[in-house]
């Protein structure tokens, strides 16, 4: 004879409720595992207890995002709005940026001579070329700065010569006008005596 049917309603006694939850949760997970194995189905079970504790089960090679994506595709219901998509895209961007920074950090270590024993000859050649290029670029920049400094120095010398020439010309004009002024005064003084 089978078991009698029980009325499906909330169990008031908390200890009975917890025991029933544990047994039924185990039974549900067992059935999910069986259907996954027997039917090669992708199954995911997510359960939250009344206390908020999470219990979950996933068949092998099954993930929550994959299940939700399939559900969204097949049902036509939108589970992820644009905000969630943009957050997901931002997470992907940050992960990619982090990966790139890790690569750059590793390259910097290699450039400083750290961790070079683990490198292949091809990688060592690439680092040598990068260092040679960096050295050439640095030398070119230093030469450009030196040339600019020399150019500025020559311009200052030319400007100094021009100012010195102007000063000489101004001194000659000043001497000429001073002489003219003396002559003019003497002429006035002489004409005043003549009268």
GROMACS .gro file of C-alpha atoms in nm:
model
  195
    1UNK     CA    1   0.000   0.000   0.000
    2UNK     CA    2   0.137   0.347  -0.094
    3UNK     CA    3   0.170   0.651   0.118
    4UNK     CA    4  -0.125   0.871   0.180
    5UNK     CA    5  -0.143   1.211   0.018
    6UNK     CA    6  -0.049   1.505   0.234
    7UNK     CA    7  -0.204   1.844   0.207
    8UNK     CA    8   0.031   2.091   0.035
    9UNK     CA    9   0.048   2.388   0.267
   10UNK     CA   10   0.312   2.562   0.476
   11UNK     CA   11   0.444   2.348   0.761
   12UNK     CA   12   0.402   2.546   1.080
   13UNK     CA   13   0.654   2.360   1.298
   14UNK     CA   14   0.995   2.508   1.206
   15UNK     CA   15   1.201   2.196   1.281
   16UNK     CA   16   0.962   1.979   1.073
   17UNK     CA   17   0.977   2.243   0.800
   18UNK     CA   18   1.361   2.233   0.796
   19UNK     CA   19   1.368   1.851   0.785
   20UNK     CA   20   1.115   1.847   0.501
   21UNK     CA   21   1.312   2.116   0.314
   22UNK     CA   22   1.637   1.917   0.343
   23UNK     CA   23   1.475   1.590   0.227
   24UNK     CA   24   1.283   1.745  -0.062
   25UNK     CA   25   1.586   1.951  -0.170
   26UNK     CA   26   1.797   1.634  -0.179
   27UNK     CA   27   1.522   1.455  -0.374
   28UNK     CA   28   1.490   1.742  -0.623
   29UNK     CA   29   1.868   1.752  -0.681
   30UNK     CA   30   1.873   1.372  -0.720
   31UNK     CA   31   1.596   1.389  -0.984
   32UNK     CA   32   1.776   1.675  -1.163
   33UNK     CA   33   2.100   1.472  -1.171
   34UNK     CA   34   1.914   1.165  -1.301
   35UNK     CA   35   1.737   1.351  -1.581
   36UNK     CA   36   2.069   1.512  -1.678
   37UNK     CA   37   2.247   1.175  -1.699
   38UNK     CA   38   1.963   0.967  -1.847
   39UNK     CA   39   1.848   1.219  -2.106
   40UNK     CA   40   2.173   1.415  -2.163
   41UNK     CA   41   1.982   1.729  -2.068
   42UNK     CA   42   2.125   2.055  -1.942
   43UNK     CA   43   1.975   2.101  -1.596
   44UNK     CA   44   2.023   2.372  -1.339
   45UNK     CA   45   1.851   2.395  -1.003
   46UNK     CA   46   1.868   2.701  -0.779
   47UNK     CA   47   1.703   2.687  -0.436
   48UNK     CA   48   1.695   2.947  -0.160
   49UNK     CA   49   1.592   2.836   0.188
   50UNK     CA   50   1.358   3.046   0.400
   51UNK     CA   51   1.673   3.172   0.576
   52UNK     CA   52   1.812   3.290   0.241
   53UNK     CA   53   2.079   3.020   0.204
   54UNK     CA   54   2.160   2.927  -0.156
   55UNK     CA   55   2.164   2.568  -0.282
   56UNK     CA   56   2.232   2.497  -0.647
   57UNK     CA   57   2.305   2.209  -0.880
   58UNK     CA   58   2.429   2.213  -1.240
   59UNK     CA   59   2.486   1.924  -1.475
   60UNK     CA   60   2.842   1.906  -1.612
   61UNK     CA   61   2.927   2.172  -1.874
   62UNK     CA   62   2.623   2.374  -1.769
   63UNK     CA   63   2.646   2.728  -1.636
   64UNK     CA   64   2.386   2.977  -1.520
   65UNK     CA   65   2.459   3.230  -1.797
   66UNK     CA   66   2.434   2.955  -2.059
   67UNK     CA   67   2.099   2.830  -1.922
   68UNK     CA   68   1.960   3.185  -1.896
   69UNK     CA   69   2.076   3.269  -2.249
   70UNK     CA   70   1.902   2.960  -2.387
   71UNK     CA   71   1.589   3.039  -2.187
   72UNK     CA   72   1.585   3.396  -2.314
   73UNK     CA   73   1.642   3.284  -2.674
   74UNK     CA   74   1.373   3.015  -2.669
   75UNK     CA   75   1.108   3.196  -2.463
   76UNK     CA   76   1.153   3.541  -2.614
   77UNK     CA   77   1.148   3.691  -2.263
   78UNK     CA   78   1.413   3.953  -2.191
   79UNK     CA   79   1.601   3.862  -1.875
   80UNK     CA   80   1.888   4.107  -1.917
   81UNK     CA   81   1.807   4.469  -1.986
   82UNK     CA   82   2.046   4.716  -2.147
   83UNK     CA   83   2.190   4.813  -1.809
   84UNK     CA   84   2.296   4.455  -1.740
   85UNK     CA   85   2.437   4.421  -2.091
   86UNK     CA   86   2.640   4.738  -2.049
   87UNK     CA   87   2.767   4.616  -1.710
   88UNK     CA   88   2.861   4.285  -1.869
   89UNK     CA   89   3.036   4.468  -2.153
   90UNK     CA   90   3.219   4.687  -1.899
   91UNK     CA   91   3.330   4.377  -1.708
   92UNK     CA   92   3.460   4.224  -2.031
   93UNK     CA   93   3.641   4.548  -2.116
   94UNK     CA   94   3.801   4.566  -1.771
   95UNK     CA   95   3.905   4.199  -1.792
   96UNK     CA   96   4.065   4.262  -2.132
   97UNK     CA   97   4.237   4.576  -2.001
   98UNK     CA   98   4.361   4.378  -1.700
   99UNK     CA   99   4.498   4.107  -1.931
  100UNK     CA  100   4.675   4.371  -2.140
  101UNK     CA  101   4.820   4.531  -1.828
  102UNK     CA  102   4.945   4.190  -1.712
  103UNK     CA  103   5.116   4.143  -2.049
  104UNK     CA  104   5.270   4.492  -2.029
  105UNK     CA  105   5.385   4.427  -1.671
  106UNK     CA  106   5.545   4.099  -1.778
  107UNK     CA  107   5.714   4.279  -2.069
  108UNK     CA  108   5.843   4.551  -1.835
  109UNK     CA  109   5.987   4.285  -1.606
  110UNK     CA  110   6.156   4.123  -1.903
  111UNK     CA  111   6.291   4.461  -2.018
  112UNK     CA  112   6.439   4.511  -1.671
  113UNK     CA  113   6.607   4.172  -1.697
  114UNK     CA  114   6.369   3.992  -1.459
  115UNK     CA  115   6.219   3.651  -1.541
  116UNK     CA  116   6.418   3.619  -1.867
  117UNK     CA  117   6.519   3.258  -1.801
  118UNK     CA  118   6.167   3.142  -1.888
  119UNK     CA  119   6.168   3.314  -2.229
  120UNK     CA  120   6.215   3.149  -2.566
  121UNK     CA  121   6.494   3.274  -2.798
  122UNK     CA  122   6.233   3.434  -3.025
  123UNK     CA  123   6.097   3.637  -2.731
  124UNK     CA  124   6.449   3.737  -2.624
  125UNK     CA  125   6.522   3.862  -2.977
  126UNK     CA  126   6.200   4.068  -2.970
  127UNK     CA  127   6.301   4.221  -2.636
  128UNK     CA  128   6.650   4.297  -2.769
  129UNK     CA  129   6.497   4.469  -3.074
  130UNK     CA  130   6.261   4.669  -2.852
  131UNK     CA  131   6.551   4.779  -2.632
  132UNK     CA  132   6.760   4.870  -2.937
  133UNK     CA  133   6.470   5.070  -3.082
  134UNK     CA  134   6.420   5.243  -2.748
  135UNK     CA  135   6.789   5.328  -2.729
  136UNK     CA  136   6.783   5.464  -3.086
  137UNK     CA  137   6.473   5.673  -3.013
  138UNK     CA  138   6.631   5.809  -2.696
  139UNK     CA  139   6.952   5.895  -2.881
  140UNK     CA  140   6.749   6.069  -3.156
  141UNK     CA  141   6.555   6.272  -2.898
  142UNK     CA  142   6.877   6.372  -2.723
  143UNK     CA  143   7.025   6.480  -3.057
  144UNK     CA  144   6.709   6.679  -3.140
  145UNK     CA  145   6.729   6.854  -2.801
  146UNK     CA  146   7.097   6.927  -2.852
  147UNK     CA  147   7.033   7.067  -3.203
  148UNK     CA  148   6.747   7.279  -3.073
  149UNK     CA  149   6.970   7.405  -2.792
  150UNK     CA  150   7.246   7.492  -3.041
  151UNK     CA  151   6.991   7.664  -3.269
  152UNK     CA  152   6.860   7.865  -2.974
  153UNK     CA  153   7.216   7.948  -2.871
  154UNK     CA  154   7.298   8.071  -3.223
  155UNK     CA  155   6.978   8.274  -3.233
  156UNK     CA  156   7.070   8.432  -2.900
  157UNK     CA  157   7.420   8.511  -3.029
  158UNK     CA  158   7.273   8.672  -3.344
  159UNK     CA  159   7.025   8.866  -3.133
  160UNK     CA  160   7.308   8.979  -2.904
  161UNK     CA  161   7.514   9.096  -3.204
  162UNK     CA  162   7.213   9.281  -3.345
  163UNK     CA  163   7.147   9.451  -3.010
  164UNK     CA  164   7.517   9.545  -2.981
  165UNK     CA  165   7.506   9.694  -3.333
  166UNK     CA  166   7.191   9.890  -3.247
  167UNK     CA  167   7.361  10.015  -2.932
  168UNK     CA  168   7.662  10.136  -3.134
  169UNK     CA  169   7.432  10.307  -3.386
  170UNK     CA  170   7.234  10.470  -3.105
  171UNK     CA  171   7.558  10.587  -2.939
  172UNK     CA  172   7.673  10.740  -3.271
  173UNK     CA  173   7.337  10.913  -3.318
  174UNK     CA  174   7.350  11.036  -2.959
  175UNK     CA  175   7.705  11.167  -3.007
  176UNK     CA  176   7.603  11.330  -3.337
  177UNK     CA  177   7.297  11.497  -3.183
  178UNK     CA  178   7.500  11.603  -2.879
  179UNK     CA  179   7.756  11.762  -3.112
  180UNK     CA  180   7.475  11.929  -3.311
  181UNK     CA  181   7.328  12.059  -2.987
  182UNK     CA  182   7.663  12.200  -2.875
  183UNK     CA  183   7.713  12.367  -3.215
  184UNK     CA  184   7.360  12.509  -3.204
  185UNK     CA  185   7.417  12.651  -2.853
  186UNK     CA  186   7.750  12.800  -2.952
  187UNK     CA  187   7.590  12.961  -3.258
  188UNK     CA  188   7.315  13.112  -3.042
  189UNK     CA  189   7.564  13.222  -2.782
  190UNK     CA  190   7.787  13.381  -3.049
  191UNK     CA  191   7.494  13.560  -3.213
  192UNK     CA  192   7.387  13.691  -2.873
  193UNK     CA  193   7.734  13.846  -2.822
  194UNK     CA  194   7.732  13.996  -3.167
  195UNK     CA  195   7.417  14.185  -3.094
   0.00000   0.00000   0.00000
